[in-house]
Tab-separated table of N, CA and C in Angstrom:
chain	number	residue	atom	x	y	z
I	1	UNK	N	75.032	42.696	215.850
I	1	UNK	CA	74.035	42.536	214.787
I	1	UNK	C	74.531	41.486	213.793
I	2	UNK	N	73.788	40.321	213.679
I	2	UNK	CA	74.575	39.429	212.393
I	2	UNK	C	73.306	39.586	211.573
I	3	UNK	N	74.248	39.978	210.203
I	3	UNK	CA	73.782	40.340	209.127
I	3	UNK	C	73.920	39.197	207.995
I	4	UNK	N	73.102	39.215	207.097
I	4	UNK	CA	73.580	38.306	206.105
I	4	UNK	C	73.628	38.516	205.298
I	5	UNK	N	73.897	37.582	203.813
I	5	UNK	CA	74.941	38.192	202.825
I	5	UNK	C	73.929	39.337	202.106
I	6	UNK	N	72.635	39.675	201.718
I	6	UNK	CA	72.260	40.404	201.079
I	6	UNK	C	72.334	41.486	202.014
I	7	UNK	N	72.081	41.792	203.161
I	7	UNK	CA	72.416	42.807	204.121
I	7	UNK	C	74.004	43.125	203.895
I	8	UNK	N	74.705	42.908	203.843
I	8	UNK	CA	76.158	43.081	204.034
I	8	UNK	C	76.469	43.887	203.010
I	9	UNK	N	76.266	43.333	201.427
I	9	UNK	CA	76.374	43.816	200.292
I	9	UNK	C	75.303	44.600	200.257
I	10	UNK	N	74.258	44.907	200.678
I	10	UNK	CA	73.395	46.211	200.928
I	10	UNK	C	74.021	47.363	201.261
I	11	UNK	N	74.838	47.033	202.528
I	11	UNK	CA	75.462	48.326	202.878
I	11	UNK	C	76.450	48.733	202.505
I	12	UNK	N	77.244	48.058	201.537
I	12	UNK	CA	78.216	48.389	200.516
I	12	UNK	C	77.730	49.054	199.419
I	13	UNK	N	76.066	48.945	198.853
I	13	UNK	CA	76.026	49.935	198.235
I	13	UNK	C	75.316	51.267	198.873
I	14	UNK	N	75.120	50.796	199.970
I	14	UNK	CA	74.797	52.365	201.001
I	14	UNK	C	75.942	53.121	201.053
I	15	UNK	N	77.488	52.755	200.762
I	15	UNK	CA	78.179	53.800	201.373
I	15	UNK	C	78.551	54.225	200.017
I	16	UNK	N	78.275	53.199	198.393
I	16	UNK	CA	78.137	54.316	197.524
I	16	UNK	C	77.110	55.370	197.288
I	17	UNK	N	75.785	55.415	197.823
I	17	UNK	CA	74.910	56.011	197.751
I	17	UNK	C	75.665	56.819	198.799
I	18	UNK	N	76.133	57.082	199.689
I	18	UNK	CA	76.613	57.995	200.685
I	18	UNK	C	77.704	59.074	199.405
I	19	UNK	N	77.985	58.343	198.463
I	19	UNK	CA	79.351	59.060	198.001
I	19	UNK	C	78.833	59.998	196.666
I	20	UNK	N	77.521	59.750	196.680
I	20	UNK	CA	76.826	60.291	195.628
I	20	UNK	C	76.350	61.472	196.674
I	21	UNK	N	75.412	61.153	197.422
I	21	UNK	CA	75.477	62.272	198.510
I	21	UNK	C	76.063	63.820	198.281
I	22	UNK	N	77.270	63.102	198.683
I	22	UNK	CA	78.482	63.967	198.984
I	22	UNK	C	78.916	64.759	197.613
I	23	UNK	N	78.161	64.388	197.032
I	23	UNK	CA	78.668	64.886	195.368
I	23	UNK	C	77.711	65.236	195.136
I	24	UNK	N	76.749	65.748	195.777
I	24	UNK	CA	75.306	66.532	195.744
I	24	UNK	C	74.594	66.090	194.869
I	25	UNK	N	74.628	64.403	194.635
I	25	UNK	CA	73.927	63.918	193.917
I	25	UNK	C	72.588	63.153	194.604
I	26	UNK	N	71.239	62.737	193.780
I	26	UNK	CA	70.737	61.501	194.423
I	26	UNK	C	71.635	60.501	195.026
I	27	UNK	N	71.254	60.590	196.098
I	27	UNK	CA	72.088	59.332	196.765
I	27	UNK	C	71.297	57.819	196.849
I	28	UNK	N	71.991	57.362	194.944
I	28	UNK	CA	71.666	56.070	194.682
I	28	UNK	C	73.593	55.440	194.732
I	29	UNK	N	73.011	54.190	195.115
I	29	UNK	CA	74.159	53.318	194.930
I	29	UNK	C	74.454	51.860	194.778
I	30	UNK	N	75.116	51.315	194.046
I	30	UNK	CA	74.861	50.151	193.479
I	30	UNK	C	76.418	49.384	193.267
I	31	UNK	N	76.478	47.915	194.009
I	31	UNK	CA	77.354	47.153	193.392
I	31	UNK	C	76.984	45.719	192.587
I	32	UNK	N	77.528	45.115	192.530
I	32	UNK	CA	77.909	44.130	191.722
I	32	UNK	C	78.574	43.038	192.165
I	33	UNK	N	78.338	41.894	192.651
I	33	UNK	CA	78.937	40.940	193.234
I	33	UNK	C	78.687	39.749	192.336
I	34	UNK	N	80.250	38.705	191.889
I	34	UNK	CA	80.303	37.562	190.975
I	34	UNK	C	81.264	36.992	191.686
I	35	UNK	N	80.613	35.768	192.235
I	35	UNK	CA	81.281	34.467	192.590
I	35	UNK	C	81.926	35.223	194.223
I	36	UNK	N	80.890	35.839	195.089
I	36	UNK	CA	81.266	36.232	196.294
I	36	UNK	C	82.459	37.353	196.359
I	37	UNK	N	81.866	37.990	195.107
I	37	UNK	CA	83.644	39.236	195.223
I	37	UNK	C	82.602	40.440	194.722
I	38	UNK	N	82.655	41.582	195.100
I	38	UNK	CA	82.453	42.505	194.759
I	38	UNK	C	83.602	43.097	193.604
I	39	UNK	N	82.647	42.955	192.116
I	39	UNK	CA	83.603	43.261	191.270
I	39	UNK	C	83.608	44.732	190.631
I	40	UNK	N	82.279	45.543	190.823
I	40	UNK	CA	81.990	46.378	190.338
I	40	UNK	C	81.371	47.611	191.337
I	41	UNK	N	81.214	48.972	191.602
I	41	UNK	CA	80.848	49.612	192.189
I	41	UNK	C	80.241	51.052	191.003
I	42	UNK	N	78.875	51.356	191.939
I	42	UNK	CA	78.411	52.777	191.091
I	42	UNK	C	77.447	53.769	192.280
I	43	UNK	N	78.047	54.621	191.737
I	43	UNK	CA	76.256	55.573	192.505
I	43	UNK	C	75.771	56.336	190.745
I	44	UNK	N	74.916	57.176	191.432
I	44	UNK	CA	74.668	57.837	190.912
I	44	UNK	C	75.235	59.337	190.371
I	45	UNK	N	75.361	59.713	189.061
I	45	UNK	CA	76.373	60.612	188.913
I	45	UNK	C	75.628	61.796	187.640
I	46	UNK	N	74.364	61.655	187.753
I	46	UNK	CA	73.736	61.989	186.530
I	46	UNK	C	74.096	63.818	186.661
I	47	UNK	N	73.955	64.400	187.465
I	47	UNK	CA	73.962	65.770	187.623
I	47	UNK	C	75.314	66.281	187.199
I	48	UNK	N	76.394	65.791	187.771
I	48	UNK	CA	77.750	66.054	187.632
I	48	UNK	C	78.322	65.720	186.134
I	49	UNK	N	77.460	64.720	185.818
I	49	UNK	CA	77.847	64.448	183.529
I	49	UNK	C	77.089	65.213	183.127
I	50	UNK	N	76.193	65.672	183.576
I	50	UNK	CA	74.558	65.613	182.784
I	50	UNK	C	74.386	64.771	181.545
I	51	UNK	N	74.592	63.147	182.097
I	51	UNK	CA	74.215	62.395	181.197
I	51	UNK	C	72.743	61.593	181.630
I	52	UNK	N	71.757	61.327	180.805
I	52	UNK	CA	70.623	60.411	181.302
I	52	UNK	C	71.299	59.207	181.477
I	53	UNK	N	72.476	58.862	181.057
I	53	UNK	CA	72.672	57.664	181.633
I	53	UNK	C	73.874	57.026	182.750
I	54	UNK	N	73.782	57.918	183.292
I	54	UNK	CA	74.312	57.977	184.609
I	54	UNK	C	74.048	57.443	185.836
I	55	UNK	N	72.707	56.441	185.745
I	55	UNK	CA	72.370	56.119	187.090
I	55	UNK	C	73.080	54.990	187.433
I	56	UNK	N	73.119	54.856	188.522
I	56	UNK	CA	74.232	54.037	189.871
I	56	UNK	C	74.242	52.438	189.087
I	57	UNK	N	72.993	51.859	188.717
I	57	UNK	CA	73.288	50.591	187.812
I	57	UNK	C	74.355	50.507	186.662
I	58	UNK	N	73.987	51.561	185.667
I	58	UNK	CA	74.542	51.381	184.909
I	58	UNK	C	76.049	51.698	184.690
I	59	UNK	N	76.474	52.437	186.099
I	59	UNK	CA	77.882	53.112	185.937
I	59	UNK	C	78.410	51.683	186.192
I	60	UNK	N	77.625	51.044	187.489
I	60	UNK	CA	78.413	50.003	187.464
I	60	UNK	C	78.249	48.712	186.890
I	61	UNK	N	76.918	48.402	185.826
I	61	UNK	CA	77.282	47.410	184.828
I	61	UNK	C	78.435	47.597	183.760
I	62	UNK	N	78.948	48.531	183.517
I	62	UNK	CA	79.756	49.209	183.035
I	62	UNK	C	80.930	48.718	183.524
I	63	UNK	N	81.126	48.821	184.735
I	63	UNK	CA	82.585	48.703	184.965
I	63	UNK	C	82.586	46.972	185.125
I	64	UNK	N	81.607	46.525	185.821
I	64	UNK	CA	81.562	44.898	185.831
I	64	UNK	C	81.656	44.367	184.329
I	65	UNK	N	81.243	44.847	183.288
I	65	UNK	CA	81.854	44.285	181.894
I	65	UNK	C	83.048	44.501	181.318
I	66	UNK	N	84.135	45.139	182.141
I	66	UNK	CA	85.347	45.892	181.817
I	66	UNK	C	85.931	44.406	182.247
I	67	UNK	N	85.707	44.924	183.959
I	67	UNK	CA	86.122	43.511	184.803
I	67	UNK	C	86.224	42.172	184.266
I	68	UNK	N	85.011	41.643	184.075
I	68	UNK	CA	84.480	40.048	183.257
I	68	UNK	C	85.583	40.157	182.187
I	69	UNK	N	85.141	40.973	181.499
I	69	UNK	CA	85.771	41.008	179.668
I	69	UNK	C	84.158	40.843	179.243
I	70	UNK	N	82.811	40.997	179.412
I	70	UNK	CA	82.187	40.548	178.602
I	70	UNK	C	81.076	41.459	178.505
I	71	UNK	N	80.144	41.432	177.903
I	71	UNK	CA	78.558	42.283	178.293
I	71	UNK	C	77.313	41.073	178.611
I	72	UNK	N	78.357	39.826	179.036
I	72	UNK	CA	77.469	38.988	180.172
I	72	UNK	C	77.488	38.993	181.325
I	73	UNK	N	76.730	39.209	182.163
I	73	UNK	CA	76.678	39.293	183.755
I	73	UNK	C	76.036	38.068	184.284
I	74	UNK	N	76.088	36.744	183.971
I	74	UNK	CA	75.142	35.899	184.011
I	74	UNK	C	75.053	35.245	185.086
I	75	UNK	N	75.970	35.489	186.057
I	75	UNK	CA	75.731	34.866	187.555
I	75	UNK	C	76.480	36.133	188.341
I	76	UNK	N	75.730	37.167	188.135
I	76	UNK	CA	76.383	38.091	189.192
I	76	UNK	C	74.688	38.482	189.584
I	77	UNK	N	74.939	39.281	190.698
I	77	UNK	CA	74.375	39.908	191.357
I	77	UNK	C	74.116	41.495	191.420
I	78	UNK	N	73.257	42.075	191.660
I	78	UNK	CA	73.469	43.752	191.251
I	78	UNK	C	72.344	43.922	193.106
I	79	UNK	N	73.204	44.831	193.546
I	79	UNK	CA	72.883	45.392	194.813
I	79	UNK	C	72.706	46.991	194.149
I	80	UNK	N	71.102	47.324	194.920
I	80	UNK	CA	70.984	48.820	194.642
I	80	UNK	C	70.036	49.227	195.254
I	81	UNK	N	70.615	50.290	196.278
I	81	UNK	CA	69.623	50.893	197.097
I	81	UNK	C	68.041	51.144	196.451
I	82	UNK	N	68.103	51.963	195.383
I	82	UNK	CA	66.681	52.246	195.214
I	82	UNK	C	66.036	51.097	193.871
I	83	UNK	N	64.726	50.488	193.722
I	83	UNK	CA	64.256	49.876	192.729
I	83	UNK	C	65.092	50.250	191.786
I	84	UNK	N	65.476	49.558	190.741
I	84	UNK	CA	65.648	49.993	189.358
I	84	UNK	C	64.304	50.848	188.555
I	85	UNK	N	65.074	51.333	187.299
I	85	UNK	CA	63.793	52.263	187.043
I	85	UNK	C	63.729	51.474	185.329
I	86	UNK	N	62.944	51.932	184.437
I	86	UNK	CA	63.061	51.109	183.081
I	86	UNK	C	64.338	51.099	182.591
I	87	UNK	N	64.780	52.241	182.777
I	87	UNK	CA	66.316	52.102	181.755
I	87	UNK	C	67.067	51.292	182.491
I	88	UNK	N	67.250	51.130	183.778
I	88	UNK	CA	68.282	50.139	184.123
I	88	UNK	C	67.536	48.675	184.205
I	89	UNK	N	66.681	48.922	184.504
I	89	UNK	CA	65.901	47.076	184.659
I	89	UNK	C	66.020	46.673	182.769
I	90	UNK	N	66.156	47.350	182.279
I	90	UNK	CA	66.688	47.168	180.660
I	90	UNK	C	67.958	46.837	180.276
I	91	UNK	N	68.716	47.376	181.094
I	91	UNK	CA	69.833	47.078	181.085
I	91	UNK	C	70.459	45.948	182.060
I	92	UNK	N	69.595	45.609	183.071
I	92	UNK	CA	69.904	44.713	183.771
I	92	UNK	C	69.446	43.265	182.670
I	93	UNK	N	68.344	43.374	182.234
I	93	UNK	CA	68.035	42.311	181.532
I	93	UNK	C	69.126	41.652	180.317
I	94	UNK	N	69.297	43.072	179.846
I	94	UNK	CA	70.172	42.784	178.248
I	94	UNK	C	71.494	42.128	178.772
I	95	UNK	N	72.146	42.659	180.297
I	95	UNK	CA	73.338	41.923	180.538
I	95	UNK	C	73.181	40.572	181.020
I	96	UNK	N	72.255	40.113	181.560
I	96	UNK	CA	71.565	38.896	181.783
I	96	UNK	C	72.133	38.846	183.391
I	97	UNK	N	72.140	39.807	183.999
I	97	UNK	CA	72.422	39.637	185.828
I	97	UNK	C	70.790	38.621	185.420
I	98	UNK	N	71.540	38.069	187.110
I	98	UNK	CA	70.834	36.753	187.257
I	98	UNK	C	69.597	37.317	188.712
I	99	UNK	N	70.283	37.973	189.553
I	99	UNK	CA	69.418	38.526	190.339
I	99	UNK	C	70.152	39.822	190.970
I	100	UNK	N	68.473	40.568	190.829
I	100	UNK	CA	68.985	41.790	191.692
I	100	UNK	C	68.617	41.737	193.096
I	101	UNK	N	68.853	42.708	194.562
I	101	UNK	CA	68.347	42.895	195.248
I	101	UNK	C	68.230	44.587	195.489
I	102	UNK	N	67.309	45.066	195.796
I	102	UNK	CA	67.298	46.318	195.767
I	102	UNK	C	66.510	47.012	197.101
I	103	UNK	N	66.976	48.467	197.894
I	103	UNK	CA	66.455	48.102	198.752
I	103	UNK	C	65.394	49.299	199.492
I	104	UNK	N	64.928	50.232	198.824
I	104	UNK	CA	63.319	51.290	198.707
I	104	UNK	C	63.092	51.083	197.757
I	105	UNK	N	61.738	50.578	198.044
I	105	UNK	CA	60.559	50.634	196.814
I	105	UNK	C	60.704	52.037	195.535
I	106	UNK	N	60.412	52.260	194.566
I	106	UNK	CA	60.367	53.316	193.630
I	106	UNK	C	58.913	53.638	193.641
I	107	UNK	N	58.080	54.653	193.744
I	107	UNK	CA	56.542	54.344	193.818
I	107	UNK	C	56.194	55.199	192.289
I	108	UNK	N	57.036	55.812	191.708
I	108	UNK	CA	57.184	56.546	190.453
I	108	UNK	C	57.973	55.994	189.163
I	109	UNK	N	58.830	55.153	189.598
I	109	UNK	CA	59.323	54.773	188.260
I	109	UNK	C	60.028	52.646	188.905
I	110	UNK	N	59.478	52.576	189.730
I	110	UNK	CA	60.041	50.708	189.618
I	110	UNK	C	59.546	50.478	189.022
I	111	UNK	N	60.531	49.285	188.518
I	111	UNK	CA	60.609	48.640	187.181
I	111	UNK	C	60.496	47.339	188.036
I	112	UNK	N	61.281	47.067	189.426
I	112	UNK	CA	61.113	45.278	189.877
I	112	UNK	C	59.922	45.179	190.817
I	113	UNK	N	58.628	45.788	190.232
I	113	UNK	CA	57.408	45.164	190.867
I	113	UNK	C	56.629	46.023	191.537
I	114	UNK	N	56.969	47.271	191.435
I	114	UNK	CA	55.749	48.725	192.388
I	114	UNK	C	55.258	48.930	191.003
I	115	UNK	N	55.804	49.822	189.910
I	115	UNK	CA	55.226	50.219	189.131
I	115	UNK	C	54.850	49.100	188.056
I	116	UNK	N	55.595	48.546	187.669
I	116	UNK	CA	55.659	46.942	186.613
I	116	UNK	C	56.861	46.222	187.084
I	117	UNK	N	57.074	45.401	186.554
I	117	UNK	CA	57.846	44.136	186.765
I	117	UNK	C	58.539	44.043	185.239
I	118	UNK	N	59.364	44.446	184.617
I	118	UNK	CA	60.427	44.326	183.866
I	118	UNK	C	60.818	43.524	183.841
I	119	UNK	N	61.628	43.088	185.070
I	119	UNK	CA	62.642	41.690	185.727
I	119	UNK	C	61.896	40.602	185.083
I	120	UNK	N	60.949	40.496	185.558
I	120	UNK	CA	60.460	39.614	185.532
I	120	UNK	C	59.071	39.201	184.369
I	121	UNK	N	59.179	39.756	183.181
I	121	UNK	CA	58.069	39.992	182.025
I	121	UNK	C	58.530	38.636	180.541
I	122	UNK	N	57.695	37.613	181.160
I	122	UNK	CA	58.039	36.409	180.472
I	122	UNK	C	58.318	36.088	178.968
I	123	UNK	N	57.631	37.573	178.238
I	123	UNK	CA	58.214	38.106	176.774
I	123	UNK	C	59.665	38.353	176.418
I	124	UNK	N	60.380	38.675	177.754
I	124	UNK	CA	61.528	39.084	177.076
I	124	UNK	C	62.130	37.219	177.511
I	125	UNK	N	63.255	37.516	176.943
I	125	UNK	CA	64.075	36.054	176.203
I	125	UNK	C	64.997	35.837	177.886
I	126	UNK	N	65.249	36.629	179.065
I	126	UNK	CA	65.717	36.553	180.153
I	126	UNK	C	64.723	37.293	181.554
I	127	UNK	N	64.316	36.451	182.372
I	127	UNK	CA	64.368	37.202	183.972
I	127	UNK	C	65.034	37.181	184.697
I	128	UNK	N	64.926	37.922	185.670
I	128	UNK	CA	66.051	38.286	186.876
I	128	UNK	C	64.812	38.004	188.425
I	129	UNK	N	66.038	37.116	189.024
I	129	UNK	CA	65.190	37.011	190.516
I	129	UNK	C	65.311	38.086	191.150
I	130	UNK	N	64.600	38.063	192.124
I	130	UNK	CA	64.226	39.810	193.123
I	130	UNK	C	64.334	39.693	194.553
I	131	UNK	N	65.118	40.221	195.393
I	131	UNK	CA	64.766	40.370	196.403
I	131	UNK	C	64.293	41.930	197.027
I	132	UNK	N	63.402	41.844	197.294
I	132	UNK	CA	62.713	43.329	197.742
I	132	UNK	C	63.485	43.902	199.409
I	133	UNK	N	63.107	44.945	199.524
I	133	UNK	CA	63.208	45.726	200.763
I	133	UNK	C	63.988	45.326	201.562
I	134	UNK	N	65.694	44.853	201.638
I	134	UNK	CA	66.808	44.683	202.103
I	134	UNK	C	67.207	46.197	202.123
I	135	UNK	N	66.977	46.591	203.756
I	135	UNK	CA	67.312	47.138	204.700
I	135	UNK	C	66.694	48.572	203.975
I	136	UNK	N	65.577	48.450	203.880
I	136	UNK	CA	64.623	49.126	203.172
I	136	UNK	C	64.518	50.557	204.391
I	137	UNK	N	64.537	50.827	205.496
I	137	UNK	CA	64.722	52.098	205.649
I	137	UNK	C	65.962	52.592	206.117
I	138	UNK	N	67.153	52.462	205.910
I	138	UNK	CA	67.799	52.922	205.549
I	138	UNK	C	68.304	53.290	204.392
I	139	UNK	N	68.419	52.735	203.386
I	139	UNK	CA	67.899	53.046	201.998
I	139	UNK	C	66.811	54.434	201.737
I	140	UNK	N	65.728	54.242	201.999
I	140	UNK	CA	64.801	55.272	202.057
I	140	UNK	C	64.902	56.398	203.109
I	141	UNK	N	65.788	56.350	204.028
I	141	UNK	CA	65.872	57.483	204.671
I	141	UNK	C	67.274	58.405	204.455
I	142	UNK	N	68.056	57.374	203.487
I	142	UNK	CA	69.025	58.656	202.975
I	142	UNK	C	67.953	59.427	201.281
I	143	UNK	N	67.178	58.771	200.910
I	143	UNK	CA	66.716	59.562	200.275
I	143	UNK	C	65.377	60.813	200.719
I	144	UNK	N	64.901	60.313	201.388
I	144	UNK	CA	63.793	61.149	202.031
I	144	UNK	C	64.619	62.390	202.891
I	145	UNK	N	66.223	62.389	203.188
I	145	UNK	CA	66.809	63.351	203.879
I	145	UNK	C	67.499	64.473	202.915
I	146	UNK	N	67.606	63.408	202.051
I	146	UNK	CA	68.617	64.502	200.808
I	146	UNK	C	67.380	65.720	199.924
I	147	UNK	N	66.192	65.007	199.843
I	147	UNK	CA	64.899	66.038	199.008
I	147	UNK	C	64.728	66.496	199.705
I	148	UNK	N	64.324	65.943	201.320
I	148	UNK	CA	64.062	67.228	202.480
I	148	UNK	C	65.021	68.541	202.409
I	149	UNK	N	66.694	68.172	202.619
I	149	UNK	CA	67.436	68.637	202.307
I	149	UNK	C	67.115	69.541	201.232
I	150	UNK	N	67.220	69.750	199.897
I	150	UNK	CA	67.002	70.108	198.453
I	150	UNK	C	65.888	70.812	198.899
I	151	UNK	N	64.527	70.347	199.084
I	151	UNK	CA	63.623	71.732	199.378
I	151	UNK	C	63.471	72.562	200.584
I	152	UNK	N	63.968	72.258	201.168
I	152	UNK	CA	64.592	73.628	201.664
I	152	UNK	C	65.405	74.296	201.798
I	153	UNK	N	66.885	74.022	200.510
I	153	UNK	CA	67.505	75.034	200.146
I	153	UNK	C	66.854	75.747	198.909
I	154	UNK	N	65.934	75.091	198.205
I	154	UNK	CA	64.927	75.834	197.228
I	154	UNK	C	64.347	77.171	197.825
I	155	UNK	N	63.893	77.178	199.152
I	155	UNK	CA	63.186	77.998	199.439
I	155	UNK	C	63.554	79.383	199.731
């Protein structure tokens, strides 16, 4: 299978979404790539802080501004399985990532173009380029397995 670079770094944040999983979390996951290096890594961790701001972007814009030294992201990249939602496409903006790719649609809360377009809303003072549905069912089928999962241990 030759893959290319947004595929590759796709599945690098599939195996953090795998690690969220495993931590009986949504299995979201998200890296961060500047100047061809993966500098930053996140999933999702909201259940285990119970913080709202815990999702897989922001753990790892977080650590990519540790990395840099800065709270500019201005030629990096942000890989993340599921759409961003407002709070992180907010936060993607304010750090000024240059483009995201992300890779299941959100049909409830995207922010890069199902529900609105954030990224890309010519009011704010920065946009972010988009690439959609990179490796879009796999992405969506670790989430459609984990709620399957979840309701029927509800029951």
């Amino acid at each position: 299978m030759n893959l290319n670079k947004d595929e590759k770094y796709m599945q690098r944040a599939i195996i953090e979404a795998k690690k969220a999983q495993e931590a009986g979390e949504v299995p979201i996951g998200a890296i961060i790539v500047f100047e061809d290096e993966i500098i930053a890594t996140g999933y999702n961790v909201r259940e285990t802080t119970q913080s709202t701001l815990s999702h897989a972007e922001l753990v790892a814009i977080k650590k990519a501004n540790t990395k840099i030294g800065s709270w500019r992201l201005e030629d990096c990249t942000l890989y993340v399985t599921l759409e961003p939602c407002p709070m992180c496409a907010g936060a993607i903006i304010q750090s000024r990532i240059k483009r995201v790719v992300y890779g299941a649609n959100d049909p409830k809360a995207g922010c890069a173009g199902t529900v609105m377009n954030l990224l890309d809303e010519s009011r704010f003072n920065h946009q972010v380029e988009v690439t959609r549905r990179v490796l879009e069912t796999e992405c969506s089928s670790l989430l459609t397995t984990f709620f399957r999962e979840l309701r029927k241990h509800k029951r």
